[in-house]
Every structure is written in structure tokens, then in C-alpha cells.
Short mmCIF file of C-alpha atoms in Angstrom, two decimals:
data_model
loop_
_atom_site.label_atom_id
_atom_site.label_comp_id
_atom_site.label_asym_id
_atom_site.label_seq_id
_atom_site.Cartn_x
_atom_site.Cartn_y
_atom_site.Cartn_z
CA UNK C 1 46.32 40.10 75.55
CA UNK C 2 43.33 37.74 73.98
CA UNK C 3 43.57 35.81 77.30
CA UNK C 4 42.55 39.28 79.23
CA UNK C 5 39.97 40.35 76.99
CA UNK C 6 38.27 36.69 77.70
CA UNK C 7 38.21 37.11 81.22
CA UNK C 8 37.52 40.52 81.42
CA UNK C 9 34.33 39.23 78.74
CA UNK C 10 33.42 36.68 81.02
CA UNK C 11 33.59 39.21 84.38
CA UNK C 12 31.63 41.67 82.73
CA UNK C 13 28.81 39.10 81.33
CA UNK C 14 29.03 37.24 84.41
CA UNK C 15 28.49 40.88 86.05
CA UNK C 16 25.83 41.45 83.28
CA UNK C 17 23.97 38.50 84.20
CA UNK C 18 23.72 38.64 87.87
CA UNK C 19 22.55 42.17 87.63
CA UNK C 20 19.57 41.12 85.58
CA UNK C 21 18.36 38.36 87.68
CA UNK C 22 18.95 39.93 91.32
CA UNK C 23 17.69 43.67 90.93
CA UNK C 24 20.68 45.59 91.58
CA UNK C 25 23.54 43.23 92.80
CA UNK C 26 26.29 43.20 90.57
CA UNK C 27 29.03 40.76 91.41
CA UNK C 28 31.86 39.71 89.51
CA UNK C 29 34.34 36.51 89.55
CA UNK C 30 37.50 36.29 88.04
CA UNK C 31 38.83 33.10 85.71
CA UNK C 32 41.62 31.10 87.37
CA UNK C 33 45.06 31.09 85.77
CA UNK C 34 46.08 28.39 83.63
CA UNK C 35 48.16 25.36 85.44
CA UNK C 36 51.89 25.82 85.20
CA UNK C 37 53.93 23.46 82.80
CA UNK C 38 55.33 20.23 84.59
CA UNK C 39 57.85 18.54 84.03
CA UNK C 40 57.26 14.58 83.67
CA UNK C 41 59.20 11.40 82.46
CA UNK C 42 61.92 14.36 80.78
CA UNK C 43 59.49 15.82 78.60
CA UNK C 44 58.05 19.31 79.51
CA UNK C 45 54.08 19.44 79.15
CA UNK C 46 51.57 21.73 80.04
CA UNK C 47 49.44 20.04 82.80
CA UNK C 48 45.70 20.32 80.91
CA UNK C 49 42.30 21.26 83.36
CA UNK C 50 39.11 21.43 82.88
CA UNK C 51 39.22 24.81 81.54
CA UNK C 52 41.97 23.90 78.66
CA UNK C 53 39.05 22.04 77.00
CA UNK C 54 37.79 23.90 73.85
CA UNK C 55 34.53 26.50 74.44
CA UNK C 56 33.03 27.48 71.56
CA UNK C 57 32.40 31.15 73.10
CA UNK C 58 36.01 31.50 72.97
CA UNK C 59 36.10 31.38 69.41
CA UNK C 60 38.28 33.51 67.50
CA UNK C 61 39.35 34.43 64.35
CA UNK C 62 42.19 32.00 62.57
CA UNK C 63 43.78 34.27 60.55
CA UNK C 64 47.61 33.94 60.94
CA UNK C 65 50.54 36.21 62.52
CA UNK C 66 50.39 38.49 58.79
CA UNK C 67 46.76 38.23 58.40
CA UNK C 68 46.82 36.16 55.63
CA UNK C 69 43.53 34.39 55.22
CA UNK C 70 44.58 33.05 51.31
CA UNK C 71 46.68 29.85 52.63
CA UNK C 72 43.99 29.18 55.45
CA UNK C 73 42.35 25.86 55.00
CA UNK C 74 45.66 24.39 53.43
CA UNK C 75 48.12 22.08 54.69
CA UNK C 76 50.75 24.93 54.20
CA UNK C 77 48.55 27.32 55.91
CA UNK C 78 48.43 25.24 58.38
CA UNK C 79 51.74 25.06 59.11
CA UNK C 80 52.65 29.02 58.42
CA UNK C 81 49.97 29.81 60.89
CA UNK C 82 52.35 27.22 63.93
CA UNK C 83 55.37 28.84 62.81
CA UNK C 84 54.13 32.21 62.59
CA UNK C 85 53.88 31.76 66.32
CA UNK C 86 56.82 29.96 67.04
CA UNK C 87 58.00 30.46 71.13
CA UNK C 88 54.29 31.88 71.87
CA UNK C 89 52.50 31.10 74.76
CA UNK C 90 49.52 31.77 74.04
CA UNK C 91 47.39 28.36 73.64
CA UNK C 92 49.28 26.64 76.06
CA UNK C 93 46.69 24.07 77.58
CA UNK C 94 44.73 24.14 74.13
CA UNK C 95 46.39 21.86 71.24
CA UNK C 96 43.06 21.46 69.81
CA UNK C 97 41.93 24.87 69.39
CA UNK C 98 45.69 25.74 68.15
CA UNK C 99 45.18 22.66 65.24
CA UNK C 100 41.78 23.94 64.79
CA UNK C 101 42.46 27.65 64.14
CA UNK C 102 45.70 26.87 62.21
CA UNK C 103 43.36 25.05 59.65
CA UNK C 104 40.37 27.54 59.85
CA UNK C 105 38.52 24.66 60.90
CA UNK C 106 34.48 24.99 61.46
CA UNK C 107 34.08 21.85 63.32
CA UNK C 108 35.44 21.85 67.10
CA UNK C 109 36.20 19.47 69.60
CA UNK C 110 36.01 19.02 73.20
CA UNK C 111 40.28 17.68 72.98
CA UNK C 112 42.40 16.37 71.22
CA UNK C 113 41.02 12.96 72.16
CA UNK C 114 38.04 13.62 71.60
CA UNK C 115 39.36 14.35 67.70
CA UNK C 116 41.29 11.32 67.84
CA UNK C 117 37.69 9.04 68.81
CA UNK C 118 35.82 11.01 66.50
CA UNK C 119 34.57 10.00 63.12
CA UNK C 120 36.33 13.02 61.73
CA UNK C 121 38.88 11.86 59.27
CA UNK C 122 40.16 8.41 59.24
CA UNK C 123 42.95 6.87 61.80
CA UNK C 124 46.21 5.84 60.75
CA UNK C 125 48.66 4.24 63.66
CA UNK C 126 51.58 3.61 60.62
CA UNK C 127 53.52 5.45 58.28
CA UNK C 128 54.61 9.03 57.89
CA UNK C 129 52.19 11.52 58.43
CA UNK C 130 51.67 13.84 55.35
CA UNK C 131 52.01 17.65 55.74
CA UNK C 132 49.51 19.07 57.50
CA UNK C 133 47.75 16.06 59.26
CA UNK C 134 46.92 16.08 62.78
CA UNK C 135 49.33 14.05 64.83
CA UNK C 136 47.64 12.48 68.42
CA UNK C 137 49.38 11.34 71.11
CA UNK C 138 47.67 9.98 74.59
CA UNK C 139 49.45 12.41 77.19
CA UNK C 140 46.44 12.79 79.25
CA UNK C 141 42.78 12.35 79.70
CA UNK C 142 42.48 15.26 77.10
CA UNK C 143 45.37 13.50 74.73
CA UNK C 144 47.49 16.34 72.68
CA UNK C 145 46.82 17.31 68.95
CA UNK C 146 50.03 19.02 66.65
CA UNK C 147 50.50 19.35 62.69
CA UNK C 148 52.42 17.15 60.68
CA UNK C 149 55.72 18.80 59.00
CA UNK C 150 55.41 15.57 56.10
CA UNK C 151 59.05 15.03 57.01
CA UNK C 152 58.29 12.74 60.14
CA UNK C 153 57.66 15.58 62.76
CA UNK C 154 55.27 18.12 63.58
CA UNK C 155 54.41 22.00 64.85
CA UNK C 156 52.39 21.97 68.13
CA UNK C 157 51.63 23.69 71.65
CA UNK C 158 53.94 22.42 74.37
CA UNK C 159 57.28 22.03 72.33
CA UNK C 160 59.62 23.54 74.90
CA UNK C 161 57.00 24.89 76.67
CA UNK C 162 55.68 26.82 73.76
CA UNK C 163 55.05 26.43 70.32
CA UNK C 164 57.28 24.90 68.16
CA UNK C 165 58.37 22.13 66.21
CA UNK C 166 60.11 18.67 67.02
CA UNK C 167 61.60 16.49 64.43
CA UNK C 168 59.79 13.55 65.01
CA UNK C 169 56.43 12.13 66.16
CA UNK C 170 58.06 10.81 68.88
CA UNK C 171 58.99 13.82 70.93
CA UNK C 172 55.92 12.95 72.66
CA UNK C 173 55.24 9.67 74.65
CA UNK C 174 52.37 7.71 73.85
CA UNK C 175 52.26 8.79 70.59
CA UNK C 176 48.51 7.02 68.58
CA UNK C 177 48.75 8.00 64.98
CA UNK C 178 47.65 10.65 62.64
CA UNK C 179 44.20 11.86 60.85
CA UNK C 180 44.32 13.63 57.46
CA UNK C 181 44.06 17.91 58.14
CA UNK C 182 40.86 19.90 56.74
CA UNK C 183 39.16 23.03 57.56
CA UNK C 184 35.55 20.76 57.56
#
């Protein structure tokens, strides 16, 4: 439903736009559909474009499945917001704006690499990552971002083809480490 008031936002403003600057032509163009999942080296992953790569206009509210702002900005907020939405669809393609909205975070990224290289919140490539950190792996040229369950796995985009949780860091190749979670 969000993904159809977004395009129909972007047809009308696109529509908006041209209108303004060429009298009375009013064209519209519609936003191409999401790549399909792929399958690759046995693990199912959702093949990431261009467009997957976080736009601040597309903003939204973080604010989980109940409504429950209170545990936003927590490490268990963070993961009641993932499995709130366990089996949804719905940010297939974007891992970083799911681990940013789960933590009612105020700083974006571009990707999930782009997290991973940025001075936001120390690396660590050992250990167990605590509850709630953000777990990296380098799937792609945008990488892939989940939530750390503290027991060795994580909640993320692209578990099964949806989001969900797998018991271990692992479930992903090239996995690179974790960051501690905030809502900075």
C-alpha cells in the first residue's frame, strides 16, 4: 500500500512539475517495479538497483506494527519493530531503511555499505553481536544491513525472501562484522 502511495506521489509531483514549467503539458511517468528475488550460491536474495538505495523523500514514520513509539530507539524496539513484520514484503531491496526505521534512526544512509564505511559507530569483525547491533555483510555493491538477536543471529529483509530471522550471522555469505545500534 505505502509502495503505491510513493509512486502515485512521485506521478502526481512529477505531473505537478512539468505542468509548471511547460504551460499546460501535464505528463506523467510511472516508477519501475522492484527486481525480483534471485536465487544465488543457495541463498535467496533480493537483487538490489539503483532505486533500492535509501531517498530521504521516502521517509516515513518508524513507529512499529502496534504503534508503539515507547520501545523506539531501543535495542528491543528494534527488534519488536523486525518481528512485528515478520513474512512482509514490504522493504524488500531496502535493509538500510528497514534497520533505520526499526531504530527510529535520524541519520540515513545511501546502503548498507555505505553504514558499514561510515564513521557511524565503531566496527567489530569478532565476537557476538549484542542485541540490537547492526550486522553487515558484503552481498553486493550496496552490502546488506539486519539486527542482531544477541544470541548469534539476527532479524533482517531478505530472510526467505521476506523478513525474518536466521539463527546465525552466517546465513548470509560474506558476512563483515557488526556496529553498535542507536537512533543517532
Amino acid at each position: 500500500m505505502r509502495t503505491k502511495n510513493i509512486a502515485r506521489a512521485g506521478t502526481v509531483a512529477l505531473a505537478v512539475l512539468l505542468a509548471g514549467s511547460a504551460g499546460s503539458t501535464i505528463a506523467t511517468a510511472e516508477i519501475a517495479p522492484a527486481a525480483p528475488a534471485v536465487e544465488q550460491a543457495g541463498d535467496l536474495y533480493s537483487e538490489v538497483t539503483a532505486a533500492d538505495v535509501a531517498d530521504p523523500a521516502l521517509a516515513d514514520e518508524g513507529t512499529n506494527a502496534a504503534g508503539d513509539v515507547d520501545a523506539m530507539g531501543t535495542a528491543a524496539g528494534a527488534i519488536k519493530w523486525f518481528s512485528s513484520r515478520k513474512g512482509s514484503t514490504e522493504y524488500q531491496g531496502y535493509c538500510e531503511r528497514a534497520a533505520r526505521l526499526s531504530w527510529d534512526r535520524k541519520t540515513h544512509h545511501a546502503s548498507a555499505i555505505a553504514h558499514w564505511n561510515s564513521s557511524d559507530g565503531a566496527k567489530h569483525t569478532t565476537g557476538t553481536p549484542p542485541k540490537g547491533a547492526f550486522v553487515f555483510w558484503n552481498i553486493s555493491e550496496y552490502g546488506h544491513v539486519g539486527v542482531a538477536d544477541g544470541n548469534g543471529g539476527f532479524w533482517a529483509t531478505s530472510v526467505g525472501g521476506a523478513i525474518g530471522h536466521a539463527s546465525s550471522v552466517n546465513y548470509f555469505n560474506a558476512y563483515l562484522g557488526w556496529k553498535p545500534g542507536n537512533s543517532n
